[in-house]
């Protein structure tokens, strides 16, 4: 393993990592090395470009803290997150579709009763989202948990915004015996993903806008069913066709209907779960 | 751009970045997206594995500071640095070969006269490295600068070791009118690259050792010639064939001959430079 050249270096690197004890890690390393070297051979970076890449990778990590995950944002904006999501959730048509988790999920949101209001501390257009949790055969799923989060009308999640109370616009709801859930919030808005880090620089340099259509995030879990990580998007939003993170699916676009007294929006959506592949 | 699936997401991402104004960046992004998505399709990571990858990337950046560059170390250990080096320095046979820069170069090393000793503050086997700087036709190159650095016999560069003085075992030497240079130092040792970060974890998990054969680093520059970033390796070192960063070339392996009085090692090496492609 001396005198490595453009011609033989990739084989030498593969050979060195070929003795990785764990076969899964061995396969991942081999594929990663092949594609990484393939990329380098394709673009033939100058040493200055290589160092720009090193600097970009470094900035990605250094932008991260307890509430900011720039590497997830990078994965999201390059379509990797939605690709991983698609690979892991090959669901039958009719089941609720999943989409990207995004970097702003936070565990430990407070429990609410049905009809509880996660937007009680937030000015905005009052919105009632309701429906049922159903299995694939149309039967109600009781006691399913809906872990919900969204931005305030200023486009910021509470972790990004010192003005919002802890866990503002986050909450867990539970379906009743007939599978019904119902929650109150404020209407979500379209917003920009954070652009003050390296991902923002990348989007700026490539002329890609950083905006996402308005949406509410959900993780729906119920014993015996596959969890669904998803979002409900607002019909009519101008960014539905150019979501910065490639997350929009037509089955997840919902109408915000005005109530008869114009006091609130009404959204109806039934979540359809599929049974876990490996139930106990 | 809705309802993206495994089948169409890569095309959609490529299309979004296709309007990158700078054509070079456009080409780099397109290749990167293709290879990155290709890797994901090959290995089909679980969501947990994807998150392990996100965490690893984050740790790479967070390990970096003024004197530690974990992303360069990662590039080195995956053979990317030597591949980039090979692509950028397609030199004719007979010219001094280049190899990886490594993450421990530091600008601003002090100037020395010929025969100056960069190891004056370091216990070790005294070593004299000397030779000439020549052009490709064998003519001497005067006033070439040799920027030299190496570890102490404890295997640490001064930036890694609070016990060593600033710029210990670093210095700049200049060839005389006949192209001669001569420097004193201590014999370098084989050593481990830093293993207390994510790269160390990767090597440990893959069963790849982190050791490098003993070497002295050089950057040789002279007006009108291509700079040479290289290393001289110690003949007989047990890691010459398994260098953790794939840097060893036979033409850069040198003998450490004992002087007649056994007081010091002698190393002879002539650097052969090629003229810059784009001289003024």
XYZ file of C-alpha atoms in Angstrom:
560
model
C 0.000 0.000 0.000
C 2.526 2.555 -1.225
C 2.662 4.744 -4.283
C -1.086 5.183 -4.408
C -2.297 6.994 -7.499
C -5.567 8.115 -9.002
C -5.775 4.666 -10.543
C -5.339 2.465 -7.487
C -6.163 4.527 -4.394
C -9.863 3.680 -4.216
C -9.131 -0.061 -4.280
C -6.510 0.411 -1.549
C -8.921 2.301 0.701
C -11.669 -0.280 0.134
C -9.210 -3.045 0.967
C -8.187 -1.377 4.206
C -11.778 -1.057 5.411
C -12.767 -4.500 4.106
C -11.921 -6.145 7.426
C -14.510 -4.109 9.362
C -15.895 -6.679 11.811
C -19.571 -5.669 11.635
C -20.887 -6.663 8.186
C -23.447 -3.854 8.068
C -20.818 -1.215 8.842
C -18.506 -2.868 6.332
C -21.134 -2.514 3.604
C -21.903 1.106 4.535
C -18.199 2.054 4.548
C -17.575 0.381 1.184
C -20.484 2.163 -0.471
C -19.551 5.473 1.135
C -15.920 5.210 0.008
C -16.967 4.328 -3.566
C -19.417 7.206 -3.874
C -17.151 9.714 -2.106
C -14.196 8.857 -4.355
C -16.551 8.837 -7.338
C -17.622 12.377 -6.517
C -13.982 13.513 -6.189
C -13.055 11.883 -9.504
C -16.053 13.462 -11.217
C -15.401 17.008 -10.116
C -11.592 16.933 -9.716
C -11.583 19.619 -7.026
C -8.683 22.019 -6.795
C -6.992 22.012 -3.402
C -8.688 25.308 -2.656
C -12.108 23.811 -3.474
C -11.313 20.781 -1.317
C -10.516 23.112 1.561
C -13.769 25.021 0.980
C -15.527 21.679 1.385
C -13.617 20.958 4.603
C -14.571 24.397 5.909
C -18.225 23.898 4.965
C -18.375 20.538 6.787
C -16.752 22.136 9.823
C -19.250 25.001 9.861
C -22.144 22.521 9.679
C -21.067 20.888 12.921
C -20.163 24.114 14.637
C -23.585 25.626 13.891
C -25.258 22.849 15.896
C -26.306 23.189 19.512
C -29.137 21.951 21.738
C -31.822 23.546 19.587
C -30.173 23.843 16.170
C -29.295 20.872 13.961
C -27.651 22.202 10.815
C -26.748 18.737 9.494
C -30.409 17.688 9.491
C -31.193 20.925 7.681
C -28.503 20.072 5.120
C -29.920 16.568 4.691
C -33.403 18.090 4.307
C -32.379 20.665 1.693
C -30.489 18.083 -0.398
C -33.513 15.759 -0.490
C -31.715 13.108 1.563
C -34.205 13.206 4.427
C -37.215 12.649 2.172
C -35.343 9.858 0.344
C -34.542 8.113 3.649
C -38.155 8.622 4.695
C -39.446 7.090 1.433
C -37.143 4.086 1.763
C -38.232 3.435 5.341
C -41.967 3.909 4.860
C -43.098 1.992 1.833
C -46.750 2.108 2.856
C -49.739 0.851 0.955
C -51.815 3.472 -0.842
C -54.495 4.772 1.486
C -52.301 4.788 4.584
C -51.305 8.236 5.836
C -48.109 9.262 4.114
C -45.056 10.273 6.056
C -42.755 13.201 5.405
C -39.603 14.703 6.888
C -39.250 15.149 10.651
C -37.329 18.405 10.300
C -34.807 19.701 12.819
C -37.218 21.283 15.333
C -38.949 18.326 16.946
C -38.634 18.364 20.704
C -39.449 15.527 23.042
C -41.491 16.056 26.192
C -44.338 18.212 24.901
C -47.159 18.600 27.473
C -50.311 16.436 27.354
C -53.586 18.067 26.362
C -57.218 16.929 26.530
C -59.051 16.839 23.244
C -60.075 20.390 22.249
C -57.088 21.736 24.205
C -55.418 24.774 22.667
C -51.661 24.750 22.018
C -52.006 28.284 20.640
C -53.573 29.790 23.769
C -50.515 32.020 24.305
C -50.178 33.014 20.667
C -51.918 35.680 18.592
C -53.150 34.254 15.321
C -56.124 32.937 13.426
C -57.737 30.318 15.664
C -57.744 26.908 14.011
C -59.462 23.657 14.916
C -57.924 20.470 13.521
C -59.956 17.354 14.015
C -60.594 13.917 12.645
C -60.104 10.290 13.444
C -57.300 7.839 13.817
C -58.222 4.763 11.800
C -56.628 1.472 10.963
C -56.218 0.357 7.371
C -59.630 -1.353 7.465
C -61.355 1.835 8.657
C -61.746 0.844 12.316
C -61.107 3.500 14.966
C -57.813 3.399 16.849
C -58.325 4.499 20.449
C -55.649 6.145 22.601
C -53.368 6.978 19.689
C -50.974 9.784 20.594
C -50.638 12.833 18.315
C -47.470 14.731 19.134
C -48.017 18.113 17.435
C -45.717 21.098 16.812
C -45.587 24.146 14.580
C -44.232 27.680 14.246
C -45.912 30.791 15.546
C -47.238 33.316 12.999
C -43.786 34.962 13.059
C -42.409 31.825 11.374
C -40.378 30.685 14.396
C -40.591 27.547 16.504
C -40.466 28.273 20.224
C -36.893 26.912 20.446
C -35.829 29.603 17.968
C -37.714 32.423 19.675
C -36.961 33.713 23.200
C -40.308 35.581 23.165
C -42.336 32.354 23.156
C -42.994 30.338 26.333
C -41.346 26.913 26.680
C -43.125 24.291 24.566
C -45.370 26.923 22.998
C -47.364 25.461 20.087
C -46.377 21.934 21.069
C -48.612 19.332 22.650
C -49.707 15.720 22.815
C -53.308 14.743 22.138
C -54.932 11.309 22.421
C -57.719 9.795 20.354
C -60.883 8.814 22.234
C -62.593 5.412 22.186
C -64.070 6.172 18.789
C -60.712 7.269 17.394
C -61.588 10.991 17.463
C -59.057 13.694 18.120
C -59.534 17.444 18.141
C -57.076 20.221 18.826
C -56.979 23.988 18.780
C -54.082 26.059 17.575
C -53.364 29.096 15.397
C -53.088 28.890 11.626
C -49.536 28.009 10.563
C -47.660 30.218 8.103
C -45.101 29.648 5.403
C -41.633 30.485 6.697
C -37.936 30.441 5.915
C -35.702 27.726 7.274
C -32.762 29.282 9.163
C -30.385 30.951 6.703
C -27.760 32.288 9.099
C -25.589 29.143 8.836
C -23.762 27.188 6.119
C -27.008 25.736 4.703
C -28.239 29.290 4.168
C -24.964 30.075 2.387
C -25.431 27.016 0.163
C -28.984 28.000 -0.769
C -27.932 31.580 -1.422
C -25.026 30.524 -3.660
C -27.219 28.109 -5.596
C -30.151 30.492 -5.978
C -32.557 28.151 -4.179
C -35.134 29.798 -1.910
C -35.288 28.711 1.739
C -39.063 28.801 2.143
C -41.453 26.118 3.298
C -45.217 26.088 2.816
C -47.300 26.461 5.991
C -47.676 23.165 7.863
C -48.357 21.520 11.198
C -46.104 18.622 12.264
C -47.468 15.370 13.694
C -45.996 12.183 15.049
C -48.860 9.731 15.444
C -48.161 6.638 17.525
C -50.420 3.815 18.670
C -49.557 0.444 20.113
C -49.355 -2.182 17.415
C -49.124 0.354 14.573
C -46.260 1.907 12.672
C -45.567 5.433 13.902
C -46.307 8.135 11.322
C -44.032 11.192 11.180
C -45.831 13.658 8.962
C -47.055 17.177 8.283
C -50.353 18.678 7.138
C -49.835 21.415 4.560
C -52.114 24.357 3.881
C -53.992 24.259 0.566
C -53.269 27.345 -1.538
C -49.869 28.082 -0.002
C -47.567 29.578 -2.630
C -44.625 27.293 -1.715
C -46.385 23.920 -2.013
C -44.544 23.260 -5.273
C -41.137 24.481 -4.198
C -40.790 23.352 -0.569
C -37.157 23.893 0.506
C -37.112 20.391 2.007
C -39.076 18.485 -0.701
C -41.699 17.338 1.823
C -45.086 18.087 0.218
C -47.442 15.247 -0.711
C -50.861 15.899 -2.168
C -52.533 13.569 0.322
C -51.186 15.782 3.139
C -52.494 19.091 1.742
C -55.590 20.133 3.721
C -58.186 22.859 3.361
C -58.543 25.547 6.013
C -62.336 26.141 5.897
C -63.764 29.166 7.656
C -66.349 28.351 10.325
C -69.878 29.726 9.824
C -69.178 32.590 12.265
C -65.773 33.241 10.623
C -64.217 32.931 14.089
C -61.942 30.035 13.277
C -60.567 27.781 10.568
C -61.676 24.180 10.481
C -59.419 21.406 9.214
C -60.535 17.808 8.916
C -58.011 15.038 8.519
C -58.192 11.331 9.312
C -54.910 9.554 9.953
C -54.795 5.976 8.626
C -52.258 3.726 10.331
C -50.855 0.393 9.255
C -50.034 -2.394 11.678
C -46.431 -2.815 12.757
C -44.572 -5.370 10.694
C -43.126 -6.921 13.846
C -45.787 -6.700 16.524
C -45.192 -8.568 19.752
C -42.554 19.109 -7.151
C -44.915 17.185 -4.872
C -45.331 13.531 -4.046
C -41.631 12.812 -4.348
C -40.773 9.147 -4.121
C -37.699 6.956 -4.249
C -38.147 6.940 -7.999
C -38.302 10.655 -8.733
C -36.732 12.526 -5.811
C -33.171 12.621 -7.155
C -34.324 14.174 -10.436
C -36.376 16.746 -8.505
C -33.407 17.739 -6.338
C -31.110 17.977 -9.364
C -33.676 20.131 -11.115
C -33.946 22.501 -8.176
C -30.176 23.059 -8.043
C -29.832 23.182 -11.842
C -30.252 26.953 -11.878
C -27.161 27.576 -9.742
C -25.674 30.686 -11.375
C -21.997 29.702 -11.133
C -21.413 26.848 -13.610
C -18.614 25.286 -11.553
C -20.744 25.212 -8.405
C -23.635 23.878 -10.473
C -21.491 20.962 -11.667
C -20.173 20.247 -8.162
C -23.680 20.284 -6.653
C -25.059 17.998 -9.375
C -22.300 15.432 -8.899
C -22.566 15.643 -5.115
C -26.348 15.129 -5.162
C -26.041 12.143 -7.534
C -23.362 10.413 -5.465
C -24.990 11.241 -2.127
C -28.367 9.899 -3.270
C -26.591 6.928 -4.854
C -25.002 6.107 -1.502
C -28.382 6.358 0.280
C -30.049 4.125 -2.334
C -27.230 1.579 -2.074
C -27.275 1.195 1.673
C -30.937 2.037 2.413
C -30.174 3.370 5.896
C -32.711 2.918 8.656
C -33.778 6.188 10.255
C -31.608 5.320 13.248
C -28.579 4.817 10.978
C -29.326 8.093 9.212
C -29.356 9.825 12.567
C -26.053 8.162 13.515
C -24.639 9.696 10.334
C -26.039 13.128 11.262
C -24.503 12.786 14.719
C -21.137 11.724 13.274
C -21.056 14.730 10.904
C -21.940 16.999 13.810
C -19.171 15.586 15.995
C -16.643 16.113 13.177
C -17.318 19.846 13.143
C -17.549 20.174 16.880
C -14.151 18.496 17.373
C -12.481 21.253 15.348
C -10.793 24.268 16.875
C -7.786 26.484 16.138
C -5.349 23.571 16.273
C -7.512 20.543 15.507
C -9.099 19.867 12.101
C -11.102 16.661 12.377
C -12.602 16.978 8.880
C -9.140 16.997 7.292
C -8.314 13.945 9.400
C -11.486 12.280 8.100
C -10.563 13.165 4.507
C -7.052 11.795 5.139
C -8.212 8.490 6.628
C -10.707 7.867 3.800
C -8.029 8.380 1.148
C -9.736 11.537 -0.148
C -6.794 13.822 0.616
C -4.291 11.670 -1.268
C -6.754 11.358 -4.175
C -7.159 15.151 -4.353
C -3.383 15.482 -4.105
C -2.867 13.016 -6.975
C -5.398 14.795 -9.170
C -3.783 18.175 -8.555
C -0.158 17.121 -8.956
C 0.213 15.017 -12.065
C 3.982 15.501 -12.198
C 6.455 13.953 -14.576
C 8.482 11.029 -13.266
C 11.656 12.300 -11.646
C 10.034 15.352 -10.041
C 9.664 15.187 -6.256
C 6.344 13.582 -5.459
C 3.795 15.270 -3.277
C 1.753 13.731 -0.495
C -0.903 14.814 2.004
C -0.549 18.066 3.927
C -2.107 16.639 7.082
C -4.011 18.682 9.649
C -1.049 20.032 11.646
C 0.585 22.520 9.299
C 0.932 25.945 10.858
C 1.815 29.136 9.052
C 4.410 31.537 10.404
C 7.239 29.162 11.360
C 10.473 31.007 12.227
C 13.290 31.435 9.680
C 16.525 29.497 10.226
C 19.956 29.709 8.639
C 21.176 26.560 6.955
C 22.420 24.095 9.616
C 19.981 25.648 12.108
C 18.409 23.196 14.561
C 14.620 23.046 14.913
C 15.102 20.320 17.529
C 17.352 22.364 19.847
C 14.689 22.268 22.592
C 13.844 18.595 22.138
C 15.491 15.439 23.453
C 15.981 12.919 20.675
C 18.408 11.393 18.226
C 20.105 14.300 16.468
C 19.424 14.213 12.728
C 20.901 16.156 9.843
C 18.801 16.385 6.674
C 20.521 17.879 3.680
C 20.535 17.966 -0.060
C 19.809 20.242 -2.938
C 16.855 21.892 -4.551
C 17.066 21.206 -8.273
C 15.004 21.994 -11.301
C 13.855 19.236 -13.621
C 17.035 19.626 -15.727
C 19.299 19.209 -12.680
C 20.199 22.867 -12.224
C 20.317 24.258 -8.666
C 17.408 26.403 -7.463
C 18.644 29.152 -5.163
C 16.589 30.740 -2.384
C 13.954 28.017 -2.377
C 12.056 27.957 0.924
C 11.671 24.683 2.857
C 8.907 25.014 5.438
C 9.536 22.024 7.749
C 7.494 20.506 10.606
C 7.326 17.243 12.512
C 6.334 15.650 15.815
C 8.548 15.372 18.869
C 9.698 11.871 19.928
C 6.496 11.648 22.046
C 4.528 11.562 18.768
C 2.941 14.983 19.267
C 3.147 18.161 17.204
C 3.737 21.249 19.334
C 0.135 22.406 18.794
C -1.017 19.179 20.458
C 1.428 19.353 23.358
C 1.450 22.094 26.008
C 4.925 20.928 27.118
C 6.550 22.022 23.843
C 7.497 25.649 23.141
C 5.575 27.549 20.451
C 6.647 26.514 16.955
C 8.879 23.754 18.347
C 10.146 21.494 15.550
C 8.964 23.941 12.904
C 11.145 26.184 10.785
C 11.843 27.683 7.389
C 15.145 27.069 5.616
C 16.410 28.541 2.344
C 18.614 26.977 -0.301
C 21.920 28.715 -0.998
C 23.237 29.865 -4.377
C 24.166 26.295 -5.270
C 20.761 24.983 -4.242
C 22.027 23.406 -0.999
C 19.939 23.206 2.131
C 20.830 21.630 5.457
C 18.863 21.397 8.663
C 19.204 19.827 12.073
C 16.373 18.218 13.968
C 15.630 15.081 16.001
C 14.692 11.771 14.388
C 10.939 11.578 13.784
C 8.924 8.656 15.158
C 5.887 6.730 14.024
C 2.800 7.960 15.890
C -0.947 7.703 16.170
C -3.214 10.291 14.617
C -5.588 11.689 17.270
C -8.154 9.034 18.243
C -10.182 10.949 20.828
C -12.687 12.238 18.255
C -15.157 10.801 15.741
C -12.390 9.741 13.326
C -10.877 7.664 16.123
C -14.295 6.100 16.705
C -14.570 5.277 12.998
C -11.136 3.645 12.912
C -11.876 1.698 16.082
C -15.220 0.435 14.764
C -13.680 -0.580 11.445
C -10.607 -2.247 12.942
C -8.215 0.089 11.101
C -5.118 1.177 13.035
C -4.455 4.918 13.430
C -0.670 4.824 13.027
C 1.564 6.699 10.651
C 5.156 5.840 9.779
C 7.797 8.326 10.997
C 8.103 11.315 8.668
C 9.149 14.950 8.362
C 6.823 17.348 6.522
C 8.035 19.826 3.905
C 6.488 22.525 1.797
C 9.089 23.561 -0.769
C 8.429 26.784 -2.641
C 10.517 28.718 -5.126
C 9.569 31.497 -7.483
C 8.591 30.157 -10.863
C 8.161 26.572 -9.643
C 5.198 24.548 -8.481
C 5.142 24.294 -4.691
C 5.714 20.768 -3.366
C 3.800 19.651 -0.271
C 5.439 16.425 0.791
C 6.919 14.228 3.515
C 10.106 12.210 3.875
C 9.462 8.813 5.436
C 11.909 6.727 7.443
C 13.153 3.548 5.743
C 12.445 0.476 7.868
C 9.435 1.928 9.705
C 6.910 -0.798 10.422
C 3.938 1.294 9.213
C 5.226 2.206 5.750
C 2.779 -0.252 4.193
C -0.243 0.605 6.301
C -0.078 4.382 6.758
C -3.382 5.564 8.277
C -3.565 8.356 5.687
C -2.319 6.470 2.584
C 0.573 8.910 2.072
C 3.692 6.771 1.543
C 5.515 6.834 -1.796
C 8.686 4.863 -2.367
C 10.492 7.874 -3.784
C 9.926 9.676 -0.459
C 11.317 6.912 1.779
C 14.816 7.930 2.962
C 17.589 6.178 4.872
C 18.702 7.429 8.253
C 22.441 6.649 8.117
C 24.480 6.827 11.303
C 27.378 9.297 11.159
C 30.887 7.910 11.601
C 30.937 8.991 15.265
C 27.393 7.624 15.823
C 26.428 11.064 17.131
C 23.762 11.779 14.580
C 21.707 10.420 11.706
C 22.363 11.671 8.225
C 19.635 11.934 5.599
C 20.274 13.007 2.031
C 17.436 14.074 -0.208
C 17.339 16.280 -3.276
C 14.035 17.968 -4.104
C 13.306 18.231 -7.823
C 10.865 20.992 -8.781
C 8.930 21.557 -11.975
C 8.255 24.977 -13.404
C 4.855 26.531 -12.764
C 2.420 25.964 -15.585
C 1.398 29.625 -15.504
C 4.466 31.678 -14.703
C 4.309 35.411 -15.059
